[in-house]
Amino acid sequence: MSHYISRTKEAFSSKAAFHNAIKVKGAAAEGEIRYNEDLLPTPPEGRKWQSWHFFAFYLTMTFSPSSYNLGASLISIGLQWYHCMIAAVIGSAILTIFVILNSRGPTKYFLGFPVYVRAAAGVRGASLYIIVRASVATIYFSTQTYYGGKLMSVLLRAIFGNSYRDIPNHLPKSAGISSRDLLSFFIFWAVQYPVMFLHPTVLRHLFVVKAVYTTIALLGVLGWAIHANGGTIGSFKYTTKTLQLSGSALVWPMMSAINSVLGALAPVLINQPDIARYSKSYRATTWSQGVGILLSKVLVMFLSTATTAAATGVLGKSFWNVWDLYDSILDHYWGPGARAGMVFASLGMMLAIVITNAGSNSLPVGADITGLFPKYLTIVRGQIICAFLAPLLVPWKIIANAASFLTFLGSYTVFLMPICACMIIDYWLIRKGNFHVPSLYVTTPSSPYTYYKGHNLRMVVAWLSGVAFTVHGVAGLLAPDSVSIVSKDMYKMGFILSSLMGGLVYYILCLIWPCQILPGDMDKEGKPTFEMLAANEGFFAYEDVTTITGIRIEGEAADEDGSEGSVTREGYVVETKDVKAMV
């Protein structure tokens, strides 16, 4: 303890001391070289994620209150429970395609999103998309934390009795939250905070724990509801006010449902490089993620609609929010058994929220802002900042009702998916799987990722095109008479349309104005074959990670023939006898 106190005193002793104290160990000293240890390619010893980790990751990303509550939002717009299941299957199939396509590059070059996106966006231009991604993840972290606070209220009531439920409210109605729920929000926020100090390499174990515990908790509540309802789910009839649609009237609500299923995982799709970089192999990220997405989407949609249907027969009212359902169970069956059961169930959903926030929200924010400020921020520091910002976003205002919840899901999707589409097109069609990794860290003229002053204007135009093509539909949801029906219908397909438009525009622009693939004049010697550079993880034969850092391990020779080579950061050229060797 005295060691930390003395270090803190020393850090505040002067401006220079404070600067040195907050600077990240291993960060580049030169402004044009953008790296720190978290931004460098994942070393072999860090590639520990296996198939079951990726399966558990996607299984647990959907096992959260936001996905559970999605069923209620879809029922409220006129769909039946089986429509929700169909939407989940179709959405899962589309998501799997995007996930697998966006996993290939990171598992070949072991790069996180802030560096990976530089290939398509430019070393400096990547900052725009990093900010967009980090902003969305911070908002989503905040809303998930609000859900955790609601469940914390149930947990504390079950533990301490009805006195916690009856805490007097001293906030006005306009606040949108009660004093008790605000207290619960901050308690959950504080409990969740220590997880932000964990590095992604450690988080993989928590995904497995969550997958097991949360699944058991949700199935346990469903089992209780069926038992209490006479051994049957019932006829899937609900007391909530819903539209009754059929025939052609179902088309656009179904499109909206599929779009909402897709939108729930849109932030994770962009985040894919941040987890795929830790994979032991590309194979570990294929079937495991696809099965995890399909099983979780279908299972959670079924659990929400089936549990609500069975509980409706018991409680006489439909409760779609898990905290409302658990509260009602305590109201009707107050006693040691019900209280213990709701503690177990609430802990399961709270664990789901904590791990979801860590894996799909705070991790992307941490990785993203590390790319913005590599000298001062690491992934862990970024995660801590994300959690600190959560209460400032008043999440209870964002998700006030079902309509606003669907608007929230759809609005950020159209900003994110053009980025994802450009990354996929760039890797598979434009560069044909070839990244020169050292060039991703500099803006020298020879780097293929310098483009125009570090910005790829092709991607800027493509991203704006994808966003503009569908975002106008937001106005139709907020003010129905402000735009045409066509605009509103396009927005209901925002995920697909924004992706297609962004990807198509980027591909066409790259055909008209071809991108440089290799550094310097190497493109003149012929285009590389598919993933030729992946054979050496993006480095030429005379390069390694020291080409980026400029720091060679003591005793390590520069060349295989024993001759002395010299590492220079300028243009990332290593002076050796054979500078034309490719791999």
Coordinates of C-alpha atoms in Angstrom, one line a residue:
M1 CA 0.0 0.0 0.0
S2 CA 2.8 2.4 0.9
H3 CA 4.3 1.7 -2.5
Y4 CA 1.2 2.9 -4.3
I5 CA 0.8 5.9 -2.0
S6 CA 4.4 7.0 -2.8
R7 CA 3.9 6.5 -6.5
T8 CA 0.7 8.6 -6.4
K9 CA 2.5 11.4 -4.5
E10 CA 5.4 11.3 -7.0
A11 CA 2.9 11.5 -10.0
F12 CA 1.4 14.7 -8.7
S13 CA 4.8 16.3 -7.8
S14 CA 5.1 18.1 -11.1
K15 CA 3.5 18.3 -14.6
A16 CA 6.3 16.3 -16.1
A17 CA 5.9 13.6 -13.4
F18 CA 2.2 13.4 -14.0
H19 CA 2.7 13.1 -17.8
N20 CA 5.2 10.2 -17.3
A21 CA 2.9 8.5 -14.7
I22 CA -0.1 8.3 -17.0
K23 CA 1.9 7.4 -20.2
V24 CA 1.3 3.8 -21.2
K25 CA 4.3 1.5 -20.9
G26 CA 5.5 0.5 -24.3
A27 CA 3.7 3.2 -26.2
A28 CA 5.5 4.8 -29.1
A29 CA 7.5 8.0 -28.3
E30 CA 7.0 9.4 -31.8
G31 CA 3.8 11.0 -32.9
E32 CA 3.5 9.4 -36.3
I33 CA 3.9 5.9 -35.0
R34 CA 0.6 4.9 -33.5
Y35 CA 0.9 1.9 -31.2
N36 CA 1.1 0.6 -27.7
E37 CA 1.1 -3.0 -26.4
D38 CA -2.7 -3.4 -26.8
L39 CA -2.6 -2.1 -30.4
L40 CA 0.2 -4.4 -31.5
P41 CA -0.7 -7.8 -33.1
T42 CA -1.6 -10.3 -30.4
P43 CA 1.5 -12.5 -29.7
P44 CA 1.2 -16.3 -29.9
E45 CA 1.0 -16.7 -26.2
G46 CA -2.1 -14.4 -26.1
R47 CA -4.1 -16.5 -28.7
K48 CA -6.0 -18.7 -26.3
W49 CA -9.6 -18.4 -27.4
Q50 CA -11.0 -21.7 -28.6
S51 CA -14.3 -22.7 -30.1
W52 CA -16.2 -23.0 -26.9
H53 CA -15.1 -19.5 -25.8
F54 CA -16.5 -18.0 -29.0
F55 CA -19.6 -20.2 -28.7
A56 CA -20.1 -19.0 -25.1
F57 CA -19.4 -15.4 -26.1
Y58 CA -22.2 -15.2 -28.6
L59 CA -24.5 -17.4 -26.5
T60 CA -24.1 -15.0 -23.6
M61 CA -24.3 -11.8 -25.7
T62 CA -27.9 -12.6 -26.4
F63 CA -28.7 -13.8 -22.9
S64 CA -29.5 -10.4 -21.6
P65 CA -32.6 -8.4 -20.6
S66 CA -32.4 -6.3 -23.8
S67 CA -32.8 -9.4 -26.0
Y68 CA -35.4 -10.8 -23.6
N69 CA -37.4 -7.6 -23.8
L70 CA -37.2 -7.6 -27.6
G71 CA -39.9 -10.2 -27.7
A72 CA -42.3 -7.8 -26.0
S73 CA -41.5 -5.0 -28.4
L74 CA -42.2 -7.3 -31.3
I75 CA -45.4 -8.7 -29.8
S76 CA -46.6 -5.0 -29.3
I77 CA -46.3 -4.3 -33.1
G78 CA -48.6 -7.1 -34.0
L79 CA -46.5 -10.2 -34.3
Q80 CA -47.3 -13.6 -32.8
W81 CA -44.7 -15.6 -30.8
Y82 CA -43.9 -17.9 -33.7
H83 CA -43.3 -14.8 -35.9
C84 CA -40.6 -13.8 -33.4
M85 CA -39.0 -17.2 -33.7
I86 CA -38.9 -17.0 -37.5
A87 CA -37.4 -13.5 -37.3
A88 CA -34.8 -14.9 -34.9
V89 CA -33.8 -17.7 -37.3
I90 CA -33.6 -15.5 -40.3
G91 CA -31.7 -12.8 -38.4
S92 CA -29.3 -15.4 -37.0
A93 CA -28.4 -16.7 -40.5
I94 CA -27.6 -13.2 -41.7
L95 CA -25.6 -12.4 -38.6
T96 CA -23.6 -15.6 -39.0
I97 CA -22.5 -14.6 -42.5
F98 CA -21.3 -11.2 -41.3
V99 CA -19.5 -12.6 -38.3
I100 CA -17.6 -15.2 -40.2
L101 CA -16.6 -12.8 -43.0
N102 CA -15.4 -10.2 -40.4
S103 CA -13.5 -12.8 -38.4
R104 CA -11.2 -14.0 -41.2
G105 CA -8.8 -11.0 -41.2
P106 CA -8.3 -10.7 -37.5
T107 CA -7.6 -14.4 -37.1
K108 CA -4.9 -14.1 -39.8
Y109 CA -3.3 -10.9 -38.7
F110 CA -4.3 -10.8 -35.0
L111 CA -5.3 -7.2 -35.0
G112 CA -8.0 -5.4 -33.0
F113 CA -10.6 -3.1 -34.5
P114 CA -8.7 0.2 -34.0
V115 CA -5.8 -1.1 -36.1
Y116 CA -7.8 -3.4 -38.4
V117 CA -10.1 -0.6 -39.6
R118 CA -7.1 1.5 -40.6
A119 CA -6.6 -0.7 -43.7
A120 CA -9.9 0.5 -45.2
A121 CA -10.2 3.9 -43.5
G122 CA -6.6 5.1 -43.4
V123 CA -4.3 5.4 -40.4
R124 CA -5.8 8.8 -39.4
G125 CA -9.2 8.3 -41.0
A126 CA -9.9 5.4 -38.7
S127 CA -10.5 7.8 -35.8
L128 CA -13.9 8.8 -37.2
Y129 CA -15.2 5.2 -37.1
I130 CA -13.6 4.6 -33.8
I131 CA -15.5 7.5 -32.3
V132 CA -18.8 6.3 -33.8
R133 CA -18.2 2.8 -32.5
A134 CA -17.1 3.9 -29.1
S135 CA -20.1 6.3 -28.7
V136 CA -22.6 3.5 -29.5
A137 CA -21.0 1.1 -27.2
T138 CA -21.0 3.6 -24.3
I139 CA -24.7 4.3 -24.8
Y140 CA -25.4 0.6 -24.9
F141 CA -23.3 0.0 -21.8
S142 CA -25.4 2.6 -20.0
T143 CA -28.7 1.1 -21.0
Q144 CA -27.6 -2.4 -19.9
T145 CA -26.5 -0.9 -16.6
Y146 CA -30.0 0.5 -16.1
Y147 CA -31.4 -2.9 -16.6
G148 CA -29.0 -4.2 -14.0
G149 CA -30.2 -1.6 -11.6
K150 CA -33.8 -2.7 -12.1
L151 CA -32.8 -6.3 -11.3
M152 CA -30.8 -5.1 -8.3
S153 CA -34.0 -3.6 -6.9
V154 CA -35.6 -7.1 -7.1
L155 CA -32.6 -8.7 -5.6
L156 CA -32.4 -6.4 -2.6
R157 CA -36.1 -6.7 -2.0
A158 CA -35.9 -10.5 -2.0
I159 CA -33.0 -10.3 0.5
F160 CA -34.0 -7.4 2.8
G161 CA -37.8 -7.6 2.5
N162 CA -40.5 -5.1 1.3
S163 CA -38.9 -2.3 3.2
Y164 CA -36.5 -1.8 0.2
R165 CA -39.4 -1.8 -2.3
D166 CA -41.1 0.9 -0.2
I167 CA -38.3 3.4 -0.1
P168 CA -39.9 6.8 -0.5
N169 CA -39.5 8.5 -3.9
H170 CA -38.2 12.1 -3.7
L171 CA -37.7 12.6 -7.5
P172 CA -40.2 14.3 -9.8
K173 CA -42.1 12.3 -12.4
S174 CA -40.2 14.1 -15.1
A175 CA -37.0 12.5 -13.9
G176 CA -38.1 9.2 -15.4
I177 CA -36.8 7.1 -12.5
S178 CA -37.6 6.7 -8.8
S179 CA -35.3 7.2 -5.9
R180 CA -35.1 3.5 -5.2
D181 CA -34.3 2.6 -8.8
L182 CA -31.7 5.3 -8.9
L183 CA -30.1 3.9 -5.8
S184 CA -30.2 0.4 -7.3
F185 CA -28.7 1.7 -10.5
F186 CA -25.6 3.1 -8.7
I187 CA -25.3 0.0 -6.5
F188 CA -25.2 -2.2 -9.6
W189 CA -22.9 0.2 -11.3
A190 CA -20.5 0.0 -8.4
V191 CA -20.7 -3.8 -8.2
Q192 CA -20.0 -4.1 -11.9
Y193 CA -17.0 -1.6 -11.9
P194 CA -14.3 -4.1 -10.8
V195 CA -14.9 -6.2 -13.9
M196 CA -13.7 -3.3 -16.0
F197 CA -10.2 -3.8 -14.7
L198 CA -10.0 -7.3 -16.4
H199 CA -8.2 -7.6 -19.7
P200 CA -10.0 -9.4 -22.6
T201 CA -7.6 -12.4 -22.3
V202 CA -9.1 -13.1 -18.9
L203 CA -12.8 -12.4 -19.9
R204 CA -13.1 -15.6 -21.9
H205 CA -13.6 -17.7 -18.8
L206 CA -16.4 -15.5 -17.5
F207 CA -18.3 -16.0 -20.8
V208 CA -18.4 -19.8 -20.1
V209 CA -19.6 -19.2 -16.5
K210 CA -22.3 -16.9 -17.6
A211 CA -23.4 -19.2 -20.4
V212 CA -24.0 -22.0 -17.8
Y213 CA -25.5 -20.0 -14.9
T214 CA -27.7 -17.6 -16.8
T215 CA -29.2 -20.4 -19.0
I216 CA -30.0 -22.5 -15.9
A217 CA -31.6 -19.4 -14.2
L218 CA -33.8 -18.6 -17.2
L219 CA -34.9 -22.2 -17.7
G220 CA -35.6 -22.4 -14.0
V221 CA -38.0 -19.5 -14.1
L222 CA -39.7 -21.0 -17.2
G223 CA -40.0 -24.4 -15.4
W224 CA -41.6 -22.8 -12.4
A225 CA -44.1 -20.9 -14.6
I226 CA -45.1 -24.0 -16.4
H227 CA -45.4 -26.0 -13.2
A228 CA -47.5 -23.2 -11.6
N229 CA -49.7 -23.1 -14.7
G230 CA -50.7 -26.7 -14.4
G231 CA -47.8 -28.2 -16.4
T232 CA -48.4 -26.2 -19.6
I233 CA -47.1 -23.1 -21.3
G234 CA -50.6 -22.2 -22.3
S235 CA -51.9 -20.8 -25.6
F236 CA -49.5 -17.9 -25.9
K237 CA -52.2 -15.3 -25.1
Y238 CA -51.1 -12.1 -23.5
T239 CA -53.0 -9.4 -21.6
T240 CA -50.8 -6.6 -23.1
K241 CA -52.5 -4.5 -25.8
T242 CA -51.3 -5.7 -29.2
L243 CA -52.3 -5.3 -32.8
Q244 CA -53.8 -8.3 -34.6
L245 CA -52.1 -8.5 -38.0
S246 CA -52.3 -11.1 -40.8
G247 CA -51.5 -11.6 -44.5
S248 CA -49.7 -8.8 -46.3
A249 CA -50.0 -6.6 -43.2
L250 CA -47.4 -8.7 -41.6
V251 CA -44.7 -8.1 -44.2
W252 CA -43.2 -4.8 -42.8
P253 CA -43.6 -5.7 -39.1
M254 CA -41.7 -8.9 -39.9
M255 CA -39.0 -6.9 -41.7
S256 CA -38.8 -4.6 -38.7
A257 CA -38.5 -7.7 -36.4
I258 CA -35.6 -9.2 -38.4
N259 CA -34.0 -5.8 -38.5
S260 CA -34.3 -5.5 -34.7
V261 CA -32.8 -9.0 -34.2
L262 CA -29.9 -8.0 -36.5
G263 CA -29.5 -4.6 -34.8
A264 CA -29.1 -6.1 -31.3
L265 CA -25.8 -7.6 -32.4
A266 CA -24.6 -4.8 -34.7
P267 CA -22.1 -3.4 -32.2
V268 CA -20.6 -6.8 -31.7
L269 CA -20.2 -7.3 -35.4
I270 CA -18.0 -4.2 -35.6
N271 CA -16.2 -5.4 -32.4
Q272 CA -15.4 -8.8 -34.0
P273 CA -11.7 -8.1 -34.6
D274 CA -11.3 -7.2 -30.9
I275 CA -12.2 -10.8 -29.9
A276 CA -11.2 -12.7 -33.0
R277 CA -7.6 -11.5 -32.6
Y278 CA -7.2 -13.8 -29.6
S279 CA -8.4 -16.9 -31.5
K280 CA -6.1 -20.0 -31.8
S281 CA -7.3 -20.4 -35.4
Y282 CA -9.9 -19.2 -37.9
R283 CA -11.7 -22.5 -37.6
A284 CA -12.4 -21.7 -34.0
T285 CA -14.4 -18.7 -35.0
T286 CA -16.7 -20.2 -37.7
W287 CA -19.2 -22.9 -36.6
S288 CA -18.9 -22.0 -32.9
Q289 CA -20.1 -18.5 -33.5
G290 CA -22.8 -19.4 -35.9
V291 CA -24.3 -22.0 -33.5
G292 CA -23.9 -19.7 -30.6
I293 CA -25.9 -16.9 -32.4
L294 CA -28.6 -19.2 -33.7
L295 CA -29.1 -21.1 -30.4
S296 CA -29.1 -17.9 -28.3
K297 CA -31.4 -15.9 -30.5
V298 CA -34.0 -18.6 -30.9
L299 CA -33.7 -19.8 -27.3
V300 CA -34.0 -16.3 -25.7
M301 CA -36.9 -15.4 -28.0
F302 CA -38.7 -18.6 -27.0
L303 CA -37.9 -18.2 -23.3
S304 CA -39.3 -14.6 -23.2
T305 CA -42.5 -15.4 -25.1
A306 CA -43.1 -18.8 -23.4
T307 CA -42.2 -17.7 -19.8
T308 CA -44.5 -14.7 -20.2
A309 CA -47.3 -16.8 -21.6
A310 CA -47.1 -19.4 -18.8
A311 CA -46.7 -16.7 -16.1
T312 CA -49.8 -14.9 -17.6
G313 CA -51.9 -17.9 -16.7
V314 CA -50.6 -17.8 -13.2
L315 CA -50.4 -14.1 -12.4
G316 CA -53.3 -12.9 -14.6
K317 CA -51.1 -10.3 -16.3
S318 CA -48.4 -10.3 -18.9
F319 CA -45.0 -9.1 -17.7
W320 CA -42.4 -8.8 -20.4
N321 CA -39.6 -7.1 -18.4
V322 CA -37.8 -9.7 -16.3
W323 CA -37.7 -7.4 -13.3
D324 CA -41.4 -6.8 -13.5
L325 CA -42.1 -10.5 -13.7
Y326 CA -39.8 -11.3 -10.8
D327 CA -41.4 -8.5 -8.7
S328 CA -44.8 -9.9 -9.4
I329 CA -43.8 -13.4 -8.4
L330 CA -42.6 -12.0 -5.1
D331 CA -45.9 -10.1 -4.7
H332 CA -48.0 -13.3 -5.3
Y333 CA -45.8 -15.9 -3.6
W334 CA -44.0 -14.1 -0.9
G335 CA -42.1 -16.5 1.2
P336 CA -38.7 -18.1 1.7
G337 CA -38.9 -20.2 -1.4
A338 CA -40.0 -17.4 -3.7
R339 CA -37.4 -15.0 -2.2
A340 CA -34.6 -17.5 -2.7
G341 CA -35.7 -18.3 -6.2
M342 CA -35.8 -14.7 -7.2
V343 CA -32.3 -14.1 -5.7
F344 CA -31.0 -16.9 -7.9
A345 CA -32.9 -15.7 -11.0
S346 CA -31.9 -12.1 -10.5
L347 CA -28.3 -13.0 -10.0
G348 CA -28.4 -14.9 -13.3
M349 CA -29.6 -12.0 -15.3
M350 CA -27.3 -9.5 -13.5
L351 CA -24.4 -11.8 -14.3
A352 CA -25.6 -11.7 -17.9
I353 CA -25.6 -7.9 -18.0
V354 CA -22.1 -7.6 -16.4
I355 CA -20.5 -10.0 -18.8
T356 CA -22.4 -8.6 -21.8
N357 CA -21.2 -5.1 -20.8
A358 CA -17.7 -6.3 -20.5
G359 CA -17.5 -8.2 -23.7
S360 CA -19.6 -6.2 -26.2
N361 CA -19.5 -2.7 -24.7
S362 CA -16.7 -1.7 -22.4
L363 CA -14.2 -3.9 -24.4
P364 CA -14.9 -2.1 -27.7
V365 CA -14.7 1.3 -26.0
G366 CA -11.5 0.4 -24.4
A367 CA -10.0 -0.9 -27.6
D368 CA -11.3 2.0 -29.6
I369 CA -10.1 4.9 -27.5
T370 CA -6.8 3.1 -27.2
G371 CA -6.5 3.7 -30.9
L372 CA -7.3 7.4 -30.4
F373 CA -4.9 8.0 -27.6
P374 CA -2.3 5.2 -27.6
K375 CA 0.2 7.1 -25.5
Y376 CA -2.1 7.4 -22.5
L377 CA -4.9 4.8 -22.8
T378 CA -4.9 1.0 -22.7
I379 CA -7.9 -1.3 -23.2
V380 CA -8.4 -1.6 -19.4
R381 CA -8.2 2.2 -18.9
G382 CA -10.7 2.7 -21.7
Q383 CA -13.1 0.2 -20.1
I384 CA -12.9 2.1 -16.9
I385 CA -13.7 5.3 -18.7
C386 CA -16.7 3.7 -20.4
A387 CA -18.1 2.6 -17.1
F388 CA -17.5 6.0 -15.5
L389 CA -19.6 7.7 -18.3
A390 CA -22.6 5.3 -18.0
P391 CA -24.6 7.3 -15.4
L392 CA -24.2 10.6 -17.4
L393 CA -26.3 9.2 -20.3
V394 CA -29.6 8.9 -18.3
P395 CA -30.4 5.5 -19.9
W396 CA -33.9 5.4 -18.4
K397 CA -34.8 8.1 -20.9
I398 CA -33.6 6.1 -23.9
I399 CA -35.7 3.0 -23.3
A400 CA -38.8 4.6 -22.0
N401 CA -41.2 2.5 -24.1
A402 CA -41.2 -0.2 -26.8
A403 CA -41.3 2.3 -29.7
S404 CA -38.3 4.2 -28.5
F405 CA -36.5 0.9 -27.8
L406 CA -36.9 -0.2 -31.4
T407 CA -35.9 3.2 -32.6
F408 CA -32.8 3.0 -30.5
L409 CA -31.9 -0.4 -31.9
G410 CA -32.4 0.7 -35.5
S411 CA -30.8 4.1 -35.3
Y412 CA -27.3 3.1 -34.3
T413 CA -27.4 0.1 -36.7
V414 CA -27.4 2.4 -39.8
F415 CA -24.3 4.2 -38.5
L416 CA -22.4 1.0 -37.8
M417 CA -23.1 -1.4 -40.6
P418 CA -21.7 0.6 -43.4
I419 CA -18.4 0.5 -41.5
C420 CA -18.6 -3.3 -41.2
A421 CA -19.5 -3.6 -44.9
C422 CA -16.5 -1.6 -46.0
M423 CA -14.2 -3.6 -43.8
I424 CA -15.5 -6.9 -45.3
I425 CA -15.3 -5.6 -48.9
D426 CA -11.9 -4.2 -48.3
Y427 CA -10.5 -7.5 -47.0
W428 CA -12.1 -10.0 -49.2
L429 CA -12.5 -8.2 -52.6
I430 CA -10.1 -5.2 -52.7
R431 CA -7.0 -6.5 -50.9
K432 CA -7.8 -10.1 -51.3
G433 CA -6.8 -10.8 -47.7
N434 CA -3.4 -9.0 -47.8
F435 CA -2.5 -6.6 -45.0
H436 CA 1.0 -5.3 -44.6
V437 CA 0.9 -5.0 -40.8
P438 CA 3.8 -2.6 -40.1
S439 CA 2.3 -0.1 -42.6
L440 CA -0.9 0.1 -40.4
Y441 CA 1.0 2.1 -37.8
V442 CA 2.5 4.9 -39.9
T443 CA 1.4 7.6 -42.3
T444 CA 4.6 7.7 -44.4
P445 CA 4.1 8.1 -48.2
S446 CA 5.1 4.5 -48.9
S447 CA 2.4 3.1 -46.7
P448 CA -0.6 1.8 -48.6
Y449 CA -2.9 3.0 -45.8
T450 CA -1.8 6.7 -45.9
Y451 CA -4.2 7.4 -48.8
Y452 CA -4.9 11.2 -48.7
K453 CA -3.2 12.6 -45.6
G454 CA -4.1 9.4 -43.7
H455 CA -7.7 9.4 -44.8
N456 CA -9.4 7.0 -47.3
L457 CA -12.0 9.3 -48.9
R458 CA -13.5 6.3 -50.7
M459 CA -14.7 4.9 -47.3
V460 CA -15.9 8.3 -46.1
V461 CA -18.2 8.6 -49.2
A462 CA -19.3 5.0 -48.8
W463 CA -20.1 5.4 -45.1
L464 CA -22.0 8.6 -45.6
S465 CA -23.9 6.9 -48.5
G466 CA -24.9 4.0 -46.3
V467 CA -26.0 6.2 -43.5
A468 CA -27.9 8.7 -45.6
F469 CA -29.7 5.9 -47.5
T470 CA -31.7 4.8 -44.5
V471 CA -31.3 7.2 -41.6
H472 CA -34.0 9.5 -42.8
G473 CA -36.5 6.9 -41.6
V474 CA -35.7 7.8 -37.9
A475 CA -37.8 11.0 -38.4
G476 CA -40.8 8.8 -39.5
L477 CA -40.6 6.9 -36.2
L478 CA -40.4 10.0 -34.1
A479 CA -42.9 12.1 -36.1
P480 CA -45.0 9.7 -38.3
D481 CA -46.2 12.5 -40.7
S482 CA -42.8 14.0 -41.4
V483 CA -41.6 11.5 -44.0
S484 CA -43.2 9.2 -46.6
I485 CA -44.2 5.6 -46.0
V486 CA -41.4 4.5 -48.3
S487 CA -38.8 6.2 -46.1
K488 CA -40.2 4.5 -43.0
D489 CA -40.2 1.1 -44.7
M490 CA -36.6 1.5 -45.8
Y491 CA -35.7 2.2 -42.2
K492 CA -37.3 -1.1 -41.2
M493 CA -34.6 -2.7 -43.4
G494 CA -31.8 -0.4 -42.1
F495 CA -29.3 -3.1 -41.2
I496 CA -29.4 -4.7 -44.7
L497 CA -29.8 -1.6 -46.8
S498 CA -27.2 0.5 -45.0
S499 CA -24.7 -2.5 -45.3
L500 CA -25.4 -3.1 -49.0
M501 CA -25.2 0.6 -49.9
G502 CA -22.0 1.2 -47.9
G503 CA -20.3 -1.9 -49.3
L504 CA -21.5 -1.3 -52.9
V505 CA -20.4 2.3 -53.0
Y506 CA -17.0 1.4 -51.5
Y507 CA -16.4 -1.4 -54.0
I508 CA -17.3 0.8 -57.0
L509 CA -15.1 3.6 -55.8
C510 CA -12.2 1.2 -55.4
L511 CA -12.7 -0.1 -58.9
I512 CA -12.7 3.5 -60.3
W513 CA -9.8 4.6 -58.1
P514 CA -7.8 1.4 -57.2
C515 CA -6.2 1.2 -53.7
Q516 CA -2.5 0.6 -53.2
I517 CA -2.1 -2.9 -51.8
L518 CA 1.6 -3.2 -51.0
P519 CA 4.0 -0.6 -49.6
G520 CA 6.2 1.5 -51.9
D521 CA 6.4 0.4 -55.5
M522 CA 5.8 -3.3 -54.9
D523 CA 2.4 -3.1 -56.5
K524 CA 4.2 -2.6 -59.9
E525 CA 5.7 -6.1 -59.5
G526 CA 2.3 -7.7 -59.5
K527 CA -0.6 -8.1 -57.2
P528 CA -0.3 -10.6 -54.3
T529 CA -2.3 -13.8 -54.4
F530 CA -5.1 -14.3 -51.9
E531 CA -3.8 -14.0 -48.3
M532 CA -0.2 -14.3 -49.5
L533 CA 0.9 -12.0 -46.7
A534 CA -1.1 -13.9 -44.1
A535 CA 1.5 -16.7 -44.3
N536 CA 3.8 -14.6 -42.3
E537 CA 1.1 -12.7 -40.4
G538 CA 1.4 -9.6 -42.5
F539 CA 5.2 -9.2 -42.3
F540 CA 7.8 -9.6 -45.0
A541 CA 10.5 -12.1 -44.4
Y542 CA 12.9 -9.5 -43.2
E543 CA 10.3 -8.0 -40.7
D544 CA 8.8 -8.7 -37.4
V545 CA 7.1 -6.8 -34.6
T546 CA 10.3 -5.0 -33.9
T547 CA 9.8 -3.3 -37.3
I548 CA 6.9 -1.5 -35.6
T549 CA 8.4 -0.8 -32.2
G550 CA 12.0 -0.3 -33.3
I551 CA 13.2 -2.3 -30.3
R552 CA 14.9 -5.5 -31.0
I553 CA 15.1 -8.2 -28.4
E554 CA 18.6 -8.4 -26.9
G555 CA 20.7 -11.1 -28.6
E556 CA 18.3 -11.4 -31.6
A557 CA 19.8 -11.4 -35.0
A558 CA 18.4 -9.3 -37.8
D559 CA 18.9 -11.8 -40.6
E560 CA 18.8 -15.5 -40.9
D561 CA 22.3 -15.6 -42.5
G562 CA 23.7 -13.9 -39.4
S563 CA 24.4 -10.5 -40.9
E564 CA 23.5 -7.5 -38.9
G565 CA 20.4 -5.6 -40.0
S566 CA 19.1 -2.3 -38.7
V567 CA 15.5 -1.5 -37.8
T568 CA 14.3 1.9 -38.9
R569 CA 10.8 3.2 -38.4
E570 CA 10.9 5.6 -41.3
G571 CA 8.6 4.0 -43.9
Y572 CA 9.0 0.7 -42.0
V573 CA 11.9 -0.5 -44.1
V574 CA 14.4 -2.9 -42.6
E575 CA 17.8 -2.6 -44.3
T576 CA 18.9 -6.1 -45.2
K577 CA 20.5 -7.7 -48.2
D578 CA 17.3 -9.0 -49.7
V579 CA 14.6 -6.3 -49.6
K580 CA 12.5 -7.9 -52.3
A581 CA 11.6 -11.0 -50.3
M582 CA 7.9 -11.1 -49.8
V583 CA 7.3 -13.9 -47.3

